[in-house]
Short mmCIF file of C-alpha atoms in Angstrom, two decimals:
data_model
loop_
_atom_site.label_atom_id
_atom_site.label_comp_id
_atom_site.label_asym_id
_atom_site.label_seq_id
_atom_site.Cartn_x
_atom_site.Cartn_y
_atom_site.Cartn_z
CA MET A 1 7.10 -1.79 21.50
CA SER A 2 8.79 -4.76 23.14
CA GLU A 3 12.11 -5.92 21.71
CA ASN A 4 11.30 -9.60 21.38
CA LYS A 5 8.12 -8.97 19.48
CA LYS A 6 8.05 -10.28 15.93
CA ASN A 7 7.22 -7.83 13.17
CA TRP A 8 5.74 -8.88 9.87
CA PRO A 9 8.61 -9.92 7.59
CA LEU A 10 9.43 -8.27 4.28
CA TRP A 11 8.46 -9.92 0.98
CA GLU A 12 9.63 -9.19 -2.55
CA ILE A 13 6.86 -9.03 -5.13
CA PHE A 14 7.15 -10.22 -8.73
CA VAL A 15 4.33 -9.63 -11.19
CA ARG A 16 3.70 -11.04 -14.67
CA SER A 17 1.89 -8.23 -16.44
CA LYS A 18 0.48 -10.51 -19.16
CA ASN A 19 0.97 -14.02 -20.42
CA GLY A 20 3.99 -14.23 -22.65
CA LEU A 21 6.00 -11.90 -20.44
CA GLU A 22 8.23 -12.81 -17.49
CA HIS A 23 7.53 -11.97 -13.86
CA ARG A 24 9.25 -8.70 -13.03
CA HIS A 25 10.24 -7.29 -9.66
CA PHE A 26 7.61 -4.69 -8.66
CA GLY A 27 8.63 -3.82 -5.12
CA SER A 28 8.24 -5.16 -1.63
CA LEU A 29 5.81 -5.19 1.27
CA HIS A 30 5.32 -6.56 4.77
CA ALA A 31 2.99 -9.46 5.52
CA ALA A 32 2.63 -12.12 8.22
CA ASP A 33 2.76 -15.03 5.77
CA ALA A 34 2.85 -15.92 2.08
CA ASP A 35 -0.93 -15.89 1.64
CA MET A 36 -1.22 -12.44 3.13
CA ALA A 37 1.73 -11.28 1.04
CA LEU A 38 -0.16 -12.39 -2.10
CA GLU A 39 -3.32 -10.59 -1.06
CA ASN A 40 -1.47 -7.43 -0.10
CA ALA A 41 0.53 -7.56 -3.33
CA ARG A 42 -2.71 -7.66 -5.29
CA ASP A 43 -3.94 -4.50 -3.53
CA VAL A 44 -0.65 -2.63 -3.54
CA TYR A 45 0.76 -3.49 -6.96
CA THR A 46 -2.14 -4.49 -9.25
CA ARG A 47 -4.92 -1.95 -8.61
CA ARG A 48 -5.08 -1.12 -12.32
CA ASN A 49 -4.82 -4.51 -14.00
CA GLU A 50 -1.04 -4.53 -13.94
CA GLY A 51 -0.83 -8.27 -13.55
CA VAL A 52 -2.14 -11.76 -14.29
CA SER A 53 0.19 -13.62 -11.93
CA ILE A 54 2.08 -12.78 -8.74
CA TRP A 55 5.08 -14.40 -7.05
CA VAL A 56 6.02 -13.52 -3.48
CA VAL A 57 9.39 -14.41 -1.98
CA GLU A 58 10.45 -13.61 1.54
CA SER A 59 13.25 -11.08 1.15
CA LYS A 60 15.63 -12.95 3.44
CA ASN A 61 15.61 -15.87 0.98
CA ILE A 62 17.14 -13.82 -1.79
CA THR A 63 20.90 -14.00 -2.20
CA ALA A 64 22.23 -10.97 -4.01
CA SER A 65 25.61 -10.32 -5.59
CA ASN A 66 27.70 -7.62 -3.98
CA PRO A 67 28.23 -4.52 -6.14
CA GLU A 68 31.71 -4.17 -4.65
CA HIS A 69 32.63 -7.39 -6.43
CA ASN A 70 31.22 -6.28 -9.75
CA ALA A 71 34.67 -6.21 -11.33
CA GLU A 72 35.46 -9.90 -10.78
CA MET A 73 31.85 -10.83 -11.33
CA PHE A 74 31.05 -9.12 -14.62
CA GLU A 75 34.21 -7.78 -16.22
CA PRO A 76 35.49 -11.12 -17.52
CA ALA A 77 32.60 -11.06 -20.03
CA LYS A 78 33.62 -7.67 -21.35
CA ASP A 79 36.59 -8.65 -23.52
CA LYS A 80 34.97 -11.73 -24.99
CA ILE A 81 33.84 -9.96 -28.09
CA TYR A 82 33.92 -13.25 -30.03
CA ARG A 83 30.64 -14.09 -28.29
CA HIS A 84 28.91 -11.49 -30.45
CA PRO A 85 27.93 -11.99 -34.10
CA THR A 86 29.65 -8.76 -35.22
CA PHE A 87 33.04 -10.31 -34.37
CA TYR A 88 32.90 -12.47 -37.51
CA ASP A 89 33.79 -11.02 -40.89
CA LEU A 90 31.55 -12.15 -43.70
CA PRO A 91 31.46 -10.94 -47.31
CA ASP A 92 28.62 -8.54 -48.19
CA GLU A 93 27.16 -11.10 -50.59
CA VAL A 94 25.99 -13.11 -47.60
CA LYS A 95 22.91 -11.07 -46.98
CA HIS A 96 21.13 -12.63 -44.03
CA MET A 97 23.08 -14.51 -41.42
CA MET B 1 38.69 3.34 5.41
CA SER B 2 41.04 6.32 5.40
CA GLU B 3 39.75 9.82 4.83
CA LYS B 4 41.51 9.89 1.48
CA GLU B 5 39.85 6.68 0.36
CA ILE B 6 36.43 7.98 1.34
CA LYS B 7 37.07 11.19 -0.54
CA ASN B 8 38.04 9.16 -3.58
CA LEU B 9 34.87 7.05 -3.32
CA GLU B 10 32.81 10.20 -2.95
CA GLU B 11 34.27 11.64 -6.12
CA ILE B 12 33.52 8.47 -8.07
CA PHE B 13 30.01 8.51 -6.60
CA GLU B 14 29.31 12.13 -7.55
CA ALA B 15 30.65 11.49 -11.05
CA ARG B 16 28.28 8.54 -11.47
CA ILE B 17 25.30 10.75 -10.60
CA ALA B 18 26.56 13.51 -12.87
CA ARG B 19 26.61 10.92 -15.71
CA ASP B 20 22.94 10.15 -14.89
CA GLU B 21 23.78 6.70 -13.56
CA LYS B 22 21.35 5.41 -10.95
CA ILE B 23 22.40 4.49 -7.44
CA GLU B 24 21.03 1.18 -6.16
CA PRO B 25 20.63 0.19 -2.48
CA LYS B 26 23.69 -2.04 -2.17
CA ASP B 27 26.03 0.44 -3.87
CA TRP B 28 28.44 2.39 -1.73
CA MET B 29 27.04 5.82 -0.92
CA PRO B 30 28.12 8.73 1.29
CA GLU B 31 26.44 8.65 4.69
CA LYS B 32 24.95 12.07 4.01
CA TYR B 33 23.33 10.79 0.82
CA ARG B 34 21.80 7.91 2.75
CA GLN B 35 20.50 10.13 5.55
CA THR B 36 19.14 12.81 3.24
CA HIS B 37 17.28 10.18 1.24
CA ILE B 38 15.90 8.49 4.34
CA ARG B 39 14.62 11.86 5.51
CA GLN B 40 13.05 12.90 2.22
CA ILE B 41 11.57 9.53 1.19
CA SER B 42 10.14 8.80 4.65
CA GLN B 43 8.61 12.28 4.88
CA HIS B 44 7.13 11.73 1.45
CA ALA B 45 5.69 8.38 2.60
CA HIS B 46 4.32 9.92 5.80
CA SER B 47 2.62 12.64 3.73
CA GLU B 48 0.83 10.01 1.64
CA ILE B 49 -0.36 8.19 4.76
CA VAL B 50 -1.47 11.27 6.70
CA GLY B 51 -2.91 12.63 3.45
CA MET B 52 -5.57 9.93 3.60
CA LEU B 53 -7.09 11.47 6.72
CA PRO B 54 -8.54 14.77 5.46
CA GLU B 55 -10.15 12.98 2.50
CA GLY B 56 -11.24 9.92 4.42
CA ASN B 57 -13.38 12.39 6.35
CA TRP B 58 -15.72 12.63 3.33
CA ILE B 59 -15.94 9.05 2.05
CA THR B 60 -19.17 8.26 3.89
CA ARG B 61 -20.68 11.61 2.90
CA ALA B 62 -19.75 11.75 -0.79
CA PRO B 63 -22.76 13.13 -2.68
CA SER B 64 -23.15 10.23 -5.12
CA LEU B 65 -21.97 6.68 -5.68
CA ARG B 66 -19.79 7.90 -8.56
CA ARG B 67 -18.04 10.37 -6.27
CA LYS B 68 -17.76 7.81 -3.52
CA VAL B 69 -16.02 5.10 -5.57
CA ALA B 70 -13.65 7.71 -7.00
CA LEU B 71 -12.75 9.07 -3.57
CA LEU B 72 -12.31 5.58 -2.15
CA ALA B 73 -10.01 4.69 -5.03
CA LYS B 74 -8.02 7.89 -4.52
CA VAL B 75 -7.56 7.31 -0.81
CA GLN B 76 -6.58 3.70 -1.51
CA ASP B 77 -4.00 4.96 -4.01
CA GLU B 78 -2.53 7.18 -1.32
CA ALA B 79 -2.14 4.18 0.97
CA GLY B 80 -0.43 2.39 -1.93
CA HIS B 81 1.86 5.35 -2.61
CA GLY B 82 2.84 5.45 1.04
CA LEU B 83 3.69 1.75 0.85
CA TYR B 84 5.80 2.08 -2.32
CA LEU B 85 7.73 4.86 -0.64
CA TYR B 86 8.20 3.11 2.70
CA SER B 87 9.57 0.08 0.81
CA ALA B 88 11.94 2.27 -1.19
CA CYS B 89 13.12 3.87 2.04
CA GLU B 90 13.67 0.54 3.78
CA THR B 91 16.26 -0.38 1.15
CA LEU B 92 18.45 2.31 2.74
CA GLY B 93 18.61 0.36 5.99
CA ILE B 94 15.88 1.92 8.13
CA SER B 95 13.06 -0.35 9.34
CA ARG B 96 9.37 0.29 8.81
CA ASP B 97 8.90 0.44 12.57
CA GLU B 98 11.58 3.08 13.00
CA MET B 99 9.85 5.21 10.38
CA TYR B 100 6.47 4.86 12.07
CA GLU B 101 8.07 5.67 15.39
CA GLN B 102 9.56 8.87 13.91
CA LEU B 103 6.19 9.90 12.51
CA HIS B 104 4.26 9.13 15.67
CA SER B 105 6.73 10.85 17.96
CA GLY B 106 6.72 13.97 15.78
CA LYS B 107 10.41 13.59 14.93
CA ALA B 108 9.61 13.14 11.23
CA LYS B 109 7.48 15.68 9.41
CA TYR B 110 4.83 15.29 6.75
CA SER B 111 3.47 17.84 4.31
CA SER B 112 1.97 20.74 6.27
CA ILE B 113 -1.00 20.91 3.88
CA PHE B 114 -2.67 17.97 5.63
CA ASN B 115 -3.00 19.97 8.82
CA TYR B 116 -5.90 21.95 7.36
CA PRO B 117 -9.48 20.76 7.87
CA THR B 118 -11.89 19.54 5.15
CA ILE B 119 -15.07 21.25 6.23
CA THR B 120 -17.19 21.05 3.06
CA TRP B 121 -17.48 18.68 0.10
CA ALA B 122 -15.87 21.37 -2.06
CA ASP B 123 -12.67 20.87 -0.07
CA ILE B 124 -12.38 17.42 -1.63
CA GLY B 125 -12.53 19.06 -5.05
CA ALA B 126 -10.00 21.71 -4.05
CA ILE B 127 -7.60 19.11 -2.63
CA GLY B 128 -7.63 17.03 -5.81
CA TRP B 129 -7.26 20.06 -8.04
CA LEU B 130 -4.74 22.11 -6.02
CA VAL B 131 -2.99 19.80 -3.57
CA ASP B 132 -2.57 16.93 -6.02
CA GLY B 133 -1.77 19.48 -8.71
CA ALA B 134 1.08 20.90 -6.64
CA ALA B 135 2.19 17.40 -5.64
CA ILE B 136 2.43 16.35 -9.30
CA ILE B 137 4.61 19.37 -10.07
CA ASN B 138 6.87 18.35 -7.19
CA GLN B 139 6.94 14.68 -8.11
CA VAL B 140 7.34 14.56 -11.89
CA PRO B 141 11.00 15.68 -11.73
CA LEU B 142 11.64 12.99 -9.10
CA CYS B 143 10.94 10.25 -11.65
CA ASN B 144 14.53 10.95 -12.77
CA THR B 145 16.11 11.22 -9.36
CA SER B 146 19.42 9.43 -8.74
CA PHE B 147 18.30 6.80 -6.22
CA GLY B 148 16.81 3.91 -8.22
CA PRO B 149 14.10 2.68 -5.80
CA TYR B 150 12.83 6.23 -5.21
CA ALA B 151 12.74 7.00 -8.93
CA ARG B 152 10.85 3.77 -9.67
CA ALA B 153 8.32 4.47 -6.92
CA MET B 154 7.78 7.97 -8.29
CA VAL B 155 7.10 6.68 -11.80
CA ARG B 156 4.25 4.57 -10.42
CA VAL B 157 2.97 7.38 -8.21
CA CYS B 158 2.94 9.93 -11.03
CA LYS B 159 1.14 7.54 -13.38
CA GLU B 160 -1.61 7.05 -10.83
CA GLU B 161 -1.91 10.60 -9.64
CA SER B 162 -3.20 12.31 -12.74
CA PHE B 163 -6.61 10.74 -12.06
CA HIS B 164 -6.55 12.37 -8.62
CA GLN B 165 -6.22 15.84 -10.01
CA ARG B 166 -8.80 15.31 -12.71
CA GLN B 167 -11.39 13.96 -10.27
CA GLY B 168 -10.81 17.03 -8.06
CA PHE B 169 -11.20 19.44 -10.94
CA GLU B 170 -14.37 17.66 -12.04
CA ILE B 171 -15.85 18.12 -8.56
CA MET B 172 -15.02 21.84 -8.70
CA LEU B 173 -16.45 22.14 -12.21
CA THR B 174 -19.72 20.49 -11.19
CA LEU B 175 -20.08 22.82 -8.21
CA CYS B 176 -19.22 25.88 -10.30
CA ARG B 177 -21.87 24.95 -12.88
CA GLY B 178 -24.42 24.31 -10.13
CA THR B 179 -26.48 26.67 -8.00
CA GLU B 180 -25.20 29.99 -6.62
CA LYS B 181 -24.74 28.29 -3.29
CA GLN B 182 -22.68 25.47 -4.78
CA LYS B 183 -20.49 27.90 -6.66
CA ALA B 184 -19.95 29.91 -3.48
CA MET B 185 -18.90 26.69 -1.79
CA ALA B 186 -16.27 26.11 -4.49
CA GLN B 187 -15.03 29.69 -4.16
CA ASP B 188 -14.79 29.32 -0.38
CA ALA B 189 -12.74 26.13 -0.74
CA LEU B 190 -10.41 27.86 -3.19
CA ASN B 191 -10.03 30.77 -0.76
CA ARG B 192 -8.93 28.45 1.99
CA TRP B 193 -6.70 26.07 -0.03
CA TRP B 194 -4.93 28.42 -2.44
CA TRP B 195 -2.28 29.81 -0.07
CA PRO B 196 -1.54 26.52 1.71
CA ALA B 197 -1.16 24.90 -1.74
CA LEU B 198 1.44 27.52 -2.68
CA MET B 199 3.27 26.88 0.60
CA MET B 200 3.35 23.16 -0.22
CA LEU B 201 6.07 23.79 -2.76
CA GLY B 202 8.37 24.70 0.10
CA PRO B 203 10.12 27.78 1.53
CA THR B 204 11.49 30.40 -0.86
CA ASP B 205 14.86 29.64 -2.44
CA ALA B 206 16.55 32.14 -0.11
CA GLU B 207 15.25 30.20 2.92
CA SER B 208 15.62 26.68 1.59
CA VAL B 209 18.57 24.95 3.24
CA HIS B 210 18.73 21.75 1.23
CA THR B 211 18.49 23.03 -2.31
CA GLU B 212 22.08 23.01 -3.53
CA GLN B 213 23.02 19.52 -2.37
CA SER B 214 19.65 18.16 -3.45
CA MET B 215 20.11 19.58 -6.94
CA LYS B 216 23.44 17.77 -7.24
CA TRP B 217 21.85 14.47 -6.22
CA LYS B 218 18.86 15.11 -8.49
CA LEU B 219 16.55 14.98 -5.52
CA LYS B 220 15.48 18.30 -6.88
CA ARG B 221 15.59 19.41 -10.51
CA LYS B 222 14.01 22.83 -10.08
CA SER B 223 14.01 25.24 -7.14
CA ASN B 224 10.97 25.74 -4.92
CA ASP B 225 10.30 29.17 -6.40
CA GLU B 226 10.48 27.86 -9.95
CA LEU B 227 8.07 25.04 -9.13
CA ARG B 228 5.71 27.47 -7.41
CA GLN B 229 5.71 29.78 -10.41
CA GLN B 230 5.02 26.82 -12.70
CA PHE B 231 2.11 25.79 -10.48
CA ILE B 232 0.62 29.28 -10.43
CA ASP B 233 1.02 29.74 -14.19
CA GLN B 234 -0.74 26.50 -14.94
CA THR B 235 -3.48 26.81 -12.30
CA VAL B 236 -4.74 30.38 -12.78
CA PRO B 237 -6.18 29.67 -16.25
CA GLN B 238 -7.94 26.62 -14.77
CA ALA B 239 -9.64 28.86 -12.21
CA ASP B 240 -10.78 31.05 -15.10
CA ILE B 241 -12.45 28.01 -16.67
CA LEU B 242 -14.20 27.36 -13.37
CA GLY B 243 -15.18 31.03 -13.12
CA ILE B 244 -13.81 31.49 -9.62
CA THR B 245 -11.04 33.80 -8.42
CA MET B 246 -7.78 33.25 -6.54
CA PRO B 247 -7.84 35.02 -3.16
CA ASP B 248 -4.91 37.23 -4.15
CA PRO B 249 -5.51 40.87 -5.18
CA ASP B 250 -1.89 41.13 -6.40
CA LEU B 251 -2.21 38.21 -8.82
CA LYS B 252 -1.71 39.60 -12.31
CA TRP B 253 -0.33 38.43 -15.66
CA ASN B 254 3.05 39.98 -16.37
CA GLU B 255 3.48 40.47 -20.10
CA GLU B 256 7.21 41.09 -19.73
CA THR B 257 8.17 37.98 -17.76
CA GLY B 258 5.52 35.75 -19.29
CA HIS B 259 4.46 34.69 -15.80
CA TYR B 260 1.89 35.64 -13.20
CA ASP B 261 3.00 38.03 -10.48
CA PHE B 262 1.55 37.12 -7.12
CA GLY B 263 1.17 38.49 -3.61
CA GLU B 264 3.23 37.87 -0.52
CA ILE B 265 2.94 34.40 1.05
CA ASP B 266 2.37 34.34 4.82
CA TRP B 267 5.43 32.31 5.79
CA ASP B 268 4.74 32.80 9.48
CA GLU B 269 1.63 30.71 9.02
CA PHE B 270 3.64 28.06 7.17
CA TRP B 271 6.24 27.75 9.94
CA GLN B 272 3.55 27.72 12.61
CA VAL B 273 1.89 24.75 10.90
CA VAL B 274 5.23 23.00 10.37
CA LYS B 275 6.00 23.42 14.06
CA GLY B 276 2.76 21.72 15.00
CA HIS B 277 0.41 24.65 15.52
CA GLY B 278 -1.81 24.24 12.46
CA PRO B 279 -5.54 23.76 12.84
CA MET B 280 -5.42 19.96 12.60
CA ASN B 281 -1.89 18.83 13.63
CA LYS B 282 -3.00 17.28 16.91
CA GLU B 283 -6.07 15.70 15.40
CA ARG B 284 -4.07 14.09 12.56
CA MET B 285 -1.47 12.60 14.89
CA LYS B 286 -4.16 11.38 17.25
CA ALA B 287 -5.93 9.58 14.40
CA ARG B 288 -2.70 8.11 13.05
CA VAL B 289 -1.28 6.93 16.37
CA GLY B 290 -4.72 5.67 17.42
CA ALA B 291 -5.06 3.57 14.26
CA TRP B 292 -1.59 2.11 14.82
CA GLU B 293 -2.28 1.25 18.44
CA ARG B 294 -5.75 -0.13 17.84
CA GLY B 295 -4.33 -2.32 15.09
CA GLU B 296 -1.64 -3.83 17.27
CA TRP B 297 -3.62 -6.91 18.34
CA VAL B 298 -4.52 -7.61 14.70
CA ARG B 299 -0.86 -7.50 13.66
CA ASP B 300 0.10 -9.74 16.57
CA ALA B 301 -2.71 -12.20 15.85
CA ALA B 302 -1.74 -12.44 12.18
CA MET B 303 1.86 -13.16 13.15
CA ALA B 304 0.82 -15.77 15.71
CA PHE B 305 -1.45 -17.42 13.15
CA ALA B 306 1.34 -17.50 10.56
CA GLU B 307 3.72 -19.07 13.07
CA LYS B 308 1.19 -21.69 14.10
CA ASN B 309 0.59 -22.64 10.47
CA GLU B 310 4.32 -22.89 9.91
CA GLN B 311 4.65 -25.23 12.91
CA ARG B 312 1.81 -27.38 11.60
CA LYS B 313 3.47 -27.67 8.21
CA ILE B 314 6.71 -28.77 9.85
CA ALA B 315 4.89 -31.29 12.05
CA LYS B 316 3.08 -32.77 9.04
CA SER B 317 6.21 -33.18 6.95
CA SER B 318 8.28 -34.79 9.73
#
């Protein structure tokens, strides 16, 4: 195959399994354009009624965080226990709060 | 990175897997882990794709519309399973084209079972019952494997595959409850598929080179011999229901072990088929490579069309 030839790009597929639920990442596939990506996604990921709505996003348009930077990225949230309801002491008489 | 640093990273990595943490594509991983996974996942994908060929052979000749829609759906599932697996494999940094190239050049292997011919309709029953049966036994433990994308693909595959085995068994059952001739056809298919199905679960533990490392990475949860025994133990009673017999005079229930004893597997045949000398190796590759080459102009045209549309959109908006 020649080097300068363009292959079908990769698309990430998100499917809403039913109304009321969010779109969830299902996987990826190759397609020439967005319309074909939608059609292929229907055949590859929803053969058994797994979805009522599909989003396709070309993979190169996704910016992902780097797991090597997970410490600076996510650890600052770890010691902020005052963001959770259990941090606050209430007398037992207060039943529901 | 110094050798010491890599060693340190490797230890952290192994500990994560030992704690049942999943590894995701962008995480650091030892090169050997990456390569082993590329090899196994791509071979698995290739097997799904080549696996369509023996069954595709019978789609136009299925004996009823019911059988035909079921077989079509099964073959379509196999295409889907191949695609889930190729996508999972691409996250490790190999391109789809490289994988195809490895398959087409013979560098990458696929399951040797697909190098046997499907000469009667009963073979479609036997494949669903035995080949998918053995595949399920192989695949269920992989739903918990350490590499996230592979595990997720396997969950989907396993969910879909139980229909494959049931449709195969139903075909066998119908033949076995039919005329003498139909029952003989089912027996003949069993005779030809039983041993290759046992070989599908891989070389004996003594011969298997990848087992120990694969166990550690949870690419394998049970050894080949354990899986084979499990397959035999669960399948023999099913043959009894069908009223047909395994082509193995040494097959016998062992009260002491609680398992079936079975005869010697012809490993020479297995290695011959793996090396490319099975009855259908050449035929399968010819069909696969031919489909890829004949489809080239379609792929190119679709790409050209997409690019033209893109240009038009840009022209309109400017």
